Tab-separated table of C-alpha atoms and ligand atoms in Angstrom:
chain	number	residue	atom	x	y	z
D	207	MET	CA	-93.095	7.675	39.223
D	208	PHE	CA	-90.948	5.248	41.131
D	209	SER	CA	-90.932	2.745	38.256
D	210	VAL	CA	-89.895	5.494	35.751
D	211	PHE	CA	-87.073	6.508	38.070
D	212	CYS	CA	-86.138	2.888	38.494
D	213	LYS	CA	-86.184	2.282	34.720
D	214	MET	CA	-83.976	5.327	34.151
D	215	LYS	CA	-81.626	4.217	36.810
D	216	MET	CA	-81.466	0.745	35.308
D	217	ARG	CA	-80.753	2.245	31.878
D	218	THR	CA	-78.021	4.490	33.222
D	219	LEU	CA	-76.579	1.551	35.078
D	220	SER	CA	-76.516	-0.665	31.999
D	221	ILE	CA	-74.922	2.115	29.906
D	222	LEU	CA	-72.359	2.557	32.636
D	223	LEU	CA	-71.691	-1.179	32.824
D	224	PHE	CA	-71.482	-1.429	29.041
D	225	SER	CA	-68.963	1.421	28.809
D	226	LEU	CA	-66.951	-0.103	31.612
D	227	LEU	CA	-66.821	-3.366	29.701
D	228	VAL	CA	-65.780	-1.575	26.499
D	229	LEU	CA	-63.135	0.424	28.368
D	230	ALA	CA	-61.927	-2.649	30.158
D	231	GLU	CA	-61.792	-4.700	26.959
D	232	PRO	CA	-58.010	-4.630	26.449
D	233	THR	CA	-57.675	-6.611	29.679
D	234	PHE	CA	-59.488	-9.499	28.014
D	235	ALA	CA	-57.469	-9.318	24.804
D	236	GLY	CA	-55.034	-12.050	25.852
D	237	PRO	CA	-51.417	-11.873	26.949
D	238	LYS	CA	-49.180	-9.070	25.698
D	239	LYS	CA	-46.546	-9.890	23.088
D	240	PRO	CA	-43.232	-10.599	24.825
D	241	LYS	CA	-40.530	-7.964	24.487
D	242	LYS	CA	-37.639	-8.972	22.249
D	243	PRO	CA	-34.318	-9.092	24.117
D	244	LYS	CA	-31.253	-7.501	22.520
D	245	LYS	CA	-28.829	-9.732	24.355
D	246	ILE	CA	-29.067	-13.202	25.846
D	247	VAL	CA	-26.729	-14.618	28.452
D	248	PHE	CA	-27.424	-18.338	28.661
D	249	LEU	CA	-25.742	-19.870	31.704
D	250	ILE	CA	-25.432	-23.641	31.994
D	251	GLY	CA	-24.477	-25.350	35.218
D	252	ASP	CA	-23.439	-28.733	33.836
D	253	GLY	CA	-24.902	-31.395	36.116
D	254	MET	CA	-26.659	-28.769	38.244
D	255	GLY	CA	-29.909	-30.095	39.666
D	256	LEU	CA	-31.915	-28.722	42.573
D	257	THR	CA	-29.948	-30.709	45.149
D	258	GLN	CA	-26.636	-29.267	43.884
D	259	ILE	CA	-28.059	-25.743	44.232
D	260	THR	CA	-29.583	-26.471	47.644
D	261	GLY	CA	-26.388	-28.114	48.869
D	262	ALA	CA	-24.205	-25.176	47.869
D	263	MET	CA	-26.573	-22.373	48.936
D	264	ALA	CA	-25.621	-22.358	52.602
D	265	ASP	CA	-22.031	-21.531	51.628
D	266	PHE	CA	-22.789	-18.816	49.069
D	267	THR	CA	-20.800	-15.673	49.591
D	268	GLY	CA	-22.884	-12.631	48.720
D	269	ARG	CA	-26.422	-12.897	47.418
D	270	ASN	CA	-28.165	-16.076	46.417
D	271	SER	CA	-28.484	-15.336	42.694
D	272	PHE	CA	-31.183	-17.971	42.192
D	273	GLU	CA	-33.544	-16.015	44.462
D	274	ARG	CA	-33.277	-12.987	42.171
D	275	PHE	CA	-35.034	-14.568	39.182
D	276	THR	CA	-38.599	-13.665	38.308
D	277	TYR	CA	-39.637	-16.786	36.382
D	278	ILE	CA	-38.789	-20.413	37.089
D	279	GLY	CA	-39.457	-23.496	34.994
D	280	LEU	CA	-38.562	-27.190	34.948
D	281	SER	CA	-36.954	-28.892	31.978
D	282	LYS	CA	-37.299	-32.595	31.137
D	283	THR	CA	-33.875	-33.773	30.071
D	284	ALA	CA	-34.206	-37.214	28.401
D	285	SER	CA	-32.281	-37.572	25.131
D	286	ALA	CA	-33.524	-39.303	21.976
D	287	ASP	CA	-31.960	-42.658	22.788
D	288	ASN	CA	-31.711	-42.652	26.560
D	289	TYR	CA	-33.804	-41.533	29.515
D	290	ILE	CA	-30.515	-40.257	30.930
D	291	THR	CA	-28.864	-37.668	28.686
D	292	ASP	CA	-25.181	-36.877	28.338
D	293	SER	CA	-23.850	-33.349	27.866
D	294	GLY	CA	-23.522	-33.734	24.089
D	295	ALA	CA	-27.221	-34.424	23.541
D	296	GLY	CA	-28.061	-32.165	26.494
D	297	ALA	CA	-26.501	-29.084	24.848
D	298	THR	CA	-27.244	-29.998	21.221
D	299	VAL	CA	-30.919	-29.768	22.138
D	300	PHE	CA	-30.415	-26.096	23.106
D	301	SER	CA	-28.628	-25.470	19.818
D	302	ILE	CA	-30.786	-27.336	17.268
D	303	GLY	CA	-34.063	-27.792	19.186
D	304	LYS	CA	-34.099	-31.540	18.641
D	305	LYS	CA	-33.399	-34.417	20.975
D	306	THR	CA	-30.548	-36.514	19.681
D	307	TYR	CA	-28.411	-39.490	20.712
D	308	ASN	CA	-25.953	-39.317	23.606
D	309	GLY	CA	-22.541	-38.133	22.449
D	310	ALA	CA	-23.898	-36.115	19.483
D	311	ILE	CA	-22.614	-32.595	18.832
D	312	GLY	CA	-24.892	-30.391	16.703
D	313	VAL	CA	-26.258	-33.342	14.717
D	314	ASP	CA	-29.690	-35.015	14.849
D	315	SER	CA	-30.544	-38.632	15.697
D	316	ALA	CA	-29.519	-39.736	12.208
D	317	GLY	CA	-26.127	-38.046	12.637
D	318	LYS	CA	-27.182	-35.327	10.191
D	319	GLU	CA	-25.817	-31.826	10.611
D	320	LYS	CA	-28.541	-29.341	11.652
D	321	GLU	CA	-28.306	-25.579	11.490
D	322	GLY	CA	-27.657	-24.398	15.020
D	323	LEU	CA	-28.664	-21.359	17.033
D	324	PHE	CA	-25.286	-19.657	16.474
D	325	GLU	CA	-25.620	-19.979	12.697
D	326	LYS	CA	-29.135	-18.522	12.841
D	327	LEU	CA	-27.915	-15.712	15.067
D	328	LYS	CA	-25.043	-14.909	12.692
D	329	THR	CA	-27.511	-14.497	9.809
D	330	ALA	CA	-29.242	-11.921	12.036
D	331	ALA	CA	-25.820	-10.257	12.644
D	332	TRP	CA	-25.736	-11.138	16.337
D	333	GLY	CA	-22.440	-11.729	18.123
D	334	THR	CA	-21.974	-15.230	19.573
D	335	GLY	CA	-19.646	-16.624	22.216
D	336	VAL	CA	-18.884	-19.346	24.715
D	337	VAL	CA	-17.089	-19.015	28.059
D	338	VAL	CA	-16.406	-22.232	29.968
D	339	THR	CA	-14.295	-23.866	32.678
D	340	SER	CA	-13.705	-26.998	30.543
D	341	SER	CA	-11.858	-26.979	27.209
D	342	VAL	CA	-13.619	-24.764	24.645
D	343	THR	CA	-13.988	-27.949	22.579
D	344	HIS	CA	-15.817	-29.893	25.320
D	345	ALA	CA	-19.332	-31.226	24.612
D	346	THR	CA	-21.378	-28.341	26.019
D	347	PRO	CA	-19.704	-25.412	24.218
D	348	ALA	CA	-19.036	-27.536	21.098
D	349	ALA	CA	-22.747	-28.220	20.607
D	350	PHE	CA	-23.271	-24.503	19.954
D	351	TYR	CA	-20.746	-24.085	17.136
D	352	ALA	CA	-19.762	-27.548	15.822
D	353	HIS	CA	-21.430	-30.445	14.001
D	354	VAL	CA	-19.660	-33.742	14.606
D	355	THR	CA	-21.021	-37.205	15.227
D	356	SER	CA	-18.987	-37.778	18.409
D	357	ARG	CA	-18.087	-35.486	21.310
D	358	LYS	CA	-14.778	-37.341	21.553
D	359	SER	CA	-13.484	-35.747	18.316
D	360	GLU	CA	-12.159	-32.633	20.027
D	361	ASP	CA	-9.513	-32.080	17.299
D	362	GLU	CA	-12.297	-31.940	14.724
D	363	ILE	CA	-14.439	-29.771	16.995
D	364	ALA	CA	-11.588	-27.232	17.274
D	365	GLU	CA	-11.497	-26.994	13.449
D	366	SER	CA	-15.172	-25.992	13.482
D	367	LEU	CA	-14.208	-22.637	14.984
D	368	ILE	CA	-12.787	-21.755	11.570
D	369	LEU	CA	-16.363	-21.855	10.222
D	370	ASN	CA	-16.889	-18.472	11.885
D	371	ASN	CA	-20.247	-18.924	13.574
D	372	CYS	CA	-18.673	-18.433	17.007
D	373	ASP	CA	-17.029	-15.049	17.558
D	374	LEU	CA	-15.549	-15.712	20.957
D	375	ALA	CA	-14.415	-18.785	22.866
D	376	ILE	CA	-12.726	-18.639	26.260
D	377	GLY	CA	-11.744	-21.690	28.318
D	378	GLY	CA	-9.103	-24.419	28.201
D	379	GLY	CA	-8.177	-26.832	25.398
D	380	LYS	CA	-4.906	-25.539	23.937
D	381	LYS	CA	-3.856	-29.074	23.007
D	382	PHE	CA	-6.668	-29.381	20.464
D	383	PHE	CA	-5.276	-26.398	18.524
D	384	LEU	CA	-1.557	-27.126	18.855
D	385	GLY	CA	0.099	-30.529	19.266
D	386	ARG	CA	-2.565	-32.152	17.123
D	387	LYS	CA	-2.299	-35.541	15.459
D	388	ASP	CA	-2.480	-33.926	12.004
D	389	LYS	CA	0.272	-31.417	12.964
D	390	ARG	CA	-1.879	-28.461	11.881
D	391	ASN	CA	-1.381	-25.257	13.833
D	392	LEU	CA	-5.001	-24.161	14.228
D	393	PHE	CA	-4.034	-20.961	16.012
D	394	GLU	CA	-2.232	-19.791	12.867
D	395	GLU	CA	-5.216	-20.707	10.720
D	396	LEU	CA	-7.644	-18.969	13.072
D	397	ASN	CA	-5.410	-15.926	13.224
D	398	GLU	CA	-5.633	-15.675	9.435
D	399	LYS	CA	-9.425	-15.726	9.820
D	400	GLY	CA	-9.215	-12.646	12.043
D	401	PHE	CA	-9.176	-14.219	15.495
D	402	THR	CA	-7.086	-12.793	18.298
D	403	ILE	CA	-5.478	-15.730	20.081
D	404	ALA	CA	-4.165	-15.879	23.629
D	405	THR	CA	-3.004	-18.820	25.665
D	406	ASP	CA	-2.196	-17.260	29.010
D	407	THR	CA	-2.696	-13.517	28.986
D	408	PHE	CA	-6.374	-13.047	28.235
D	409	LEU	CA	-6.815	-10.312	30.783
D	410	LYS	CA	-4.267	-8.158	28.973
D	411	ILE	CA	-6.161	-8.224	25.694
D	412	PHE	CA	-9.360	-6.368	26.383
D	413	ASP	CA	-10.532	-5.465	22.962
D	414	ALA	CA	-10.870	-7.762	19.967
D	415	LYS	CA	-13.723	-8.541	17.614
D	416	LYS	CA	-12.943	-12.238	17.395
D	417	ILE	CA	-11.347	-14.062	20.297
D	418	ILE	CA	-10.043	-17.517	21.085
D	419	TYR	CA	-8.418	-17.794	24.483
D	420	THR	CA	-7.333	-21.245	25.600
D	421	LEU	CA	-5.860	-20.824	29.040
D	422	ALA	CA	-5.077	-24.466	29.879
D	423	GLU	CA	-3.975	-27.572	27.976
D	424	ASN	CA	-7.347	-29.230	28.598
D	425	GLY	CA	-9.869	-28.274	31.307
D	426	MET	CA	-9.315	-25.187	33.465
D	427	LYS	CA	-8.067	-25.624	37.030
D	428	THR	CA	-10.702	-26.388	39.658
D	429	MET	CA	-11.730	-23.726	42.169
D	430	GLN	CA	-10.057	-25.800	44.880
D	431	GLU	CA	-6.788	-25.675	42.873
D	432	GLY	CA	-7.004	-21.881	42.782
D	433	ARG	CA	-8.815	-20.923	39.576
D	434	GLY	CA	-9.861	-17.714	41.311
D	435	ASP	CA	-12.300	-15.375	39.590
D	436	TYR	CA	-11.446	-16.551	36.054
D	437	LEU	CA	-15.077	-17.312	35.106
D	438	MET	CA	-16.256	-13.896	36.307
D	439	GLN	CA	-13.447	-12.032	34.474
D	440	ALA	CA	-13.867	-14.054	31.283
D	441	THR	CA	-17.653	-13.500	31.299
D	442	LYS	CA	-17.222	-9.741	31.806
D	443	LEU	CA	-14.627	-9.552	29.039
D	444	ALA	CA	-16.894	-11.515	26.712
D	445	GLN	CA	-19.930	-9.334	27.397
D	446	LYS	CA	-17.924	-6.146	26.877
D	447	ASN	CA	-16.410	-7.305	23.590
D	448	LEU	CA	-19.613	-8.720	22.149
D	449	GLU	CA	-21.516	-5.586	23.166
D	450	LYS	CA	-18.949	-3.272	21.607
D	451	HIS	CA	-18.467	-5.113	18.329
D	452	TYR	CA	-21.929	-6.549	17.672
D	453	GLY	CA	-24.475	-4.755	19.907
D	454	ASN	CA	-26.803	-7.744	19.971
D	455	TYR	CA	-25.259	-10.919	21.267
D	456	PHE	CA	-25.809	-14.422	22.632
D	457	LEU	CA	-23.255	-15.590	25.176
D	458	MET	CA	-23.224	-19.111	26.603
D	459	VAL	CA	-21.427	-19.357	29.949
D	460	GLU	CA	-20.833	-22.807	31.384
D	461	ALA	CA	-19.826	-23.835	34.884
D	462	SER	CA	-18.550	-27.079	33.382
D	463	GLN	CA	-17.069	-28.608	36.487
D	464	ILE	CA	-20.193	-28.800	38.655
D	465	ASP	CA	-20.630	-31.985	36.605
D	466	TRP	CA	-17.088	-33.181	37.245
D	467	GLY	CA	-17.489	-32.817	41.006
D	468	GLY	CA	-20.658	-34.912	40.634
D	469	HIS	CA	-18.910	-37.673	38.678
D	470	ASP	CA	-16.266	-37.790	41.408
D	471	ASN	CA	-19.016	-37.874	44.079
D	472	ASN	CA	-17.040	-35.040	45.602
D	473	PHE	CA	-19.515	-32.718	47.337
D	474	GLU	CA	-16.878	-30.096	48.274
D	475	TYR	CA	-15.521	-29.933	44.675
D	476	MET	CA	-19.060	-29.539	43.301
D	477	LYS	CA	-19.963	-26.884	45.885
D	478	ALA	CA	-16.850	-24.785	45.206
D	479	GLU	CA	-17.737	-24.735	41.485
D	480	LEU	CA	-21.343	-23.779	42.189
D	481	ILE	CA	-20.356	-21.050	44.653
D	482	ASP	CA	-18.194	-19.566	41.879
D	483	PHE	CA	-21.083	-19.883	39.413
D	484	ASN	CA	-23.394	-18.057	41.839
D	485	GLN	CA	-21.028	-15.072	41.840
D	486	VAL	CA	-20.958	-15.037	38.032
D	487	ILE	CA	-24.767	-15.189	37.825
D	488	ASN	CA	-25.002	-12.296	40.298
D	489	ALA	CA	-22.654	-10.190	38.148
D	490	VAL	CA	-24.587	-11.018	34.955
D	491	LEU	CA	-27.869	-10.122	36.694
D	492	ASP	CA	-26.449	-6.804	37.967
D	493	GLU	CA	-25.550	-5.900	34.365
D	494	ALA	CA	-28.905	-7.083	33.036
D	495	ILE	CA	-30.793	-4.964	35.569
D	496	LYS	CA	-28.794	-1.870	34.542
D	497	ASP	CA	-29.210	-2.646	30.847
D	498	GLY	CA	-32.896	-3.617	30.699
D	499	ASN	CA	-32.544	-5.430	27.352
D	500	THR	CA	-30.749	-8.587	28.455
D	501	LEU	CA	-32.501	-11.903	28.917
D	502	VAL	CA	-30.655	-14.052	31.455
D	503	ILE	CA	-31.385	-17.788	31.499
D	504	VAL	CA	-29.776	-20.209	33.942
D	505	THR	CA	-30.323	-23.928	33.520
D	506	ALA	CA	-28.599	-27.307	33.342
D	507	ASP	CA	-28.295	-30.079	30.790
D	508	HIS	CA	-28.966	-32.749	33.458
D	509	GLU	CA	-28.285	-33.604	37.089
D	510	THR	CA	-25.082	-35.500	37.960
D	511	GLY	CA	-24.598	-38.054	40.713
D	512	GLY	CA	-28.199	-38.640	41.801
D	513	LEU	CA	-27.337	-36.413	44.737
D	514	SER	CA	-29.638	-36.429	47.743
D	515	LEU	CA	-29.224	-34.317	50.864
D	516	LEU	CA	-29.847	-36.397	53.951
D	517	GLU	CA	-29.899	-35.754	57.668
D	518	ASN	CA	-26.441	-35.451	59.149
D	519	LYS	CA	-26.690	-37.186	62.517
D	520	GLU	CA	-23.340	-35.748	63.732
D	521	ASN	CA	-24.223	-32.170	62.829
D	522	LYS	CA	-27.892	-31.317	62.312
D	523	HIS	CA	-26.939	-28.018	60.646
D	524	LEU	CA	-25.141	-29.734	57.785
D	525	PHE	CA	-26.407	-32.044	55.042
D	526	LYS	CA	-25.100	-35.522	54.562
D	527	ALA	CA	-24.421	-35.630	50.827
D	528	ASN	CA	-25.483	-38.957	49.400
D	529	TYR	CA	-24.641	-39.943	45.831
D	530	ALA	CA	-26.655	-42.680	44.141
D	531	SER	CA	-24.414	-42.824	41.069
D	532	SER	CA	-21.176	-41.640	39.497
D	533	GLY	CA	-23.138	-40.878	36.329
D	534	HIS	CA	-26.003	-38.590	35.339
D	535	SER	CA	-29.598	-38.891	36.518
D	536	GLY	CA	-32.925	-38.233	34.793
D	537	VAL	CA	-34.514	-35.800	37.259
D	538	MET	CA	-35.960	-32.567	35.815
D	539	VAL	CA	-33.651	-29.558	36.086
D	540	PRO	CA	-34.632	-25.979	36.921
D	541	VAL	CA	-34.709	-23.077	34.443
D	542	PHE	CA	-34.355	-19.578	35.902
D	543	ALA	CA	-35.126	-16.545	33.734
D	544	TYR	CA	-34.876	-12.787	34.125
D	545	GLY	CA	-35.381	-9.931	31.677
D	546	PRO	CA	-37.396	-9.361	28.484
D	547	GLY	CA	-39.186	-12.595	27.534
D	548	ALA	CA	-38.393	-14.282	30.866
D	549	GLU	CA	-42.076	-15.125	31.441
D	550	GLN	CA	-41.887	-17.561	28.497
D	551	PHE	CA	-39.691	-19.848	30.584
D	552	ALA	CA	-42.214	-20.544	33.375
D	553	GLY	CA	-43.782	-23.993	33.354
D	554	VAL	CA	-42.819	-27.626	32.908
D	555	TYR	CA	-41.589	-28.617	29.458
D	556	GLU	CA	-39.200	-30.742	27.406
D	557	ASN	CA	-35.664	-29.359	27.007
D	558	THR	CA	-36.390	-28.855	23.276
D	559	GLU	CA	-38.738	-25.993	24.241
D	560	ILE	CA	-35.865	-23.846	25.479
D	561	TYR	CA	-34.580	-23.562	21.902
D	562	TYR	CA	-38.040	-22.774	20.518
D	563	LYS	CA	-38.708	-20.162	23.193
D	564	ILE	CA	-35.444	-18.381	22.310
D	565	VAL	CA	-35.981	-18.623	18.546
D	566	THR	CA	-39.554	-17.330	18.881
D	567	LEU	CA	-38.529	-14.449	21.135
D	568	LEU	CA	-35.810	-13.398	18.703
D	569	LYS	CA	-38.176	-13.824	15.751
D	570	LEU	CA	-35.755	-16.215	14.071
D	571	ASN	CA	-38.770	-18.427	13.232
D	572	GLY	CA	-38.525	-17.791	9.510
D	573	LYS	CA	-35.117	-19.377	9.642
D	574	LEU	CA	-36.207	-22.514	11.505
B	654	LIG	MG1	-20.289	-29.537	29.993
B	655	LIG	ZN1	-21.209	-35.466	33.057
């Protein structure tokens, strides 16, 4: 009797276990497909390594934006010809997914033009834009919309905006559009292509489908010189315009001068730029949280200055900033991600992967 009961019980138990396994099966079916973002805000702190972030954190006003991200990764920044990248190769890799030589803008190691992310995005009818604190023709923004063999050709880079793969560019660099060696007035030419141009009144022009605002002859003022909330206002204006006119968009925002503070070995300059950047990231995150369809990525092209934060013997509550170099260093840089697809950015990988992660998420693979 007991054995019959036992057998029955065993049978019931195995049926129960079996059904549990069947019911539970989806759990073992592998990771879910990532959600496709409708907008991407890609923020680059030029020269922003972990020591720059750590050094500036204590002085952040408002929230520490970096603590708000859900997924963190580390990017290996070497270029094709140098263990230490420059900003040309360091941004071209985000645009074409290939490591290239230092100084290259949107071209591969052989100097050959490669279709960039903005061109791919335009074929998918996405809006594209760059907002920077350097000239709009500087290496980092240029790598997204231009293809030239040297970052120094800023006149030639400015002409690339006529190609129409970049819908919006806000920063400095007026002198590369007017007062050129070839005497061309690029503003006139761009205006004919449908761009709204402004050189000092960008806040007055809220609504335009295509925008080029160059608000300084070359780079924008530094924060210490009183740039104010320019980067925040320009980013908001860009997001609003791209959203309204294109719906889906990719906006690259660069805190260009974190790098310049590093080259100068000027800790206070660097910090002021990063404190400003933190505020911009916070604002972008606030919008992304409300929106639910925006992927926010914050990273760097490389670290600048070989900055280390040492004990300050005079004041134990402050760091002693120590620079090992006035150039770039080869240390890995962090990648912070929030929003649909953010989980793809966790891990340790080559900087080329950032491009492939974006292209895969947006299903632009067919156009690789
Ligand atoms: Mg830059
Ligand atoms: Zn630099």
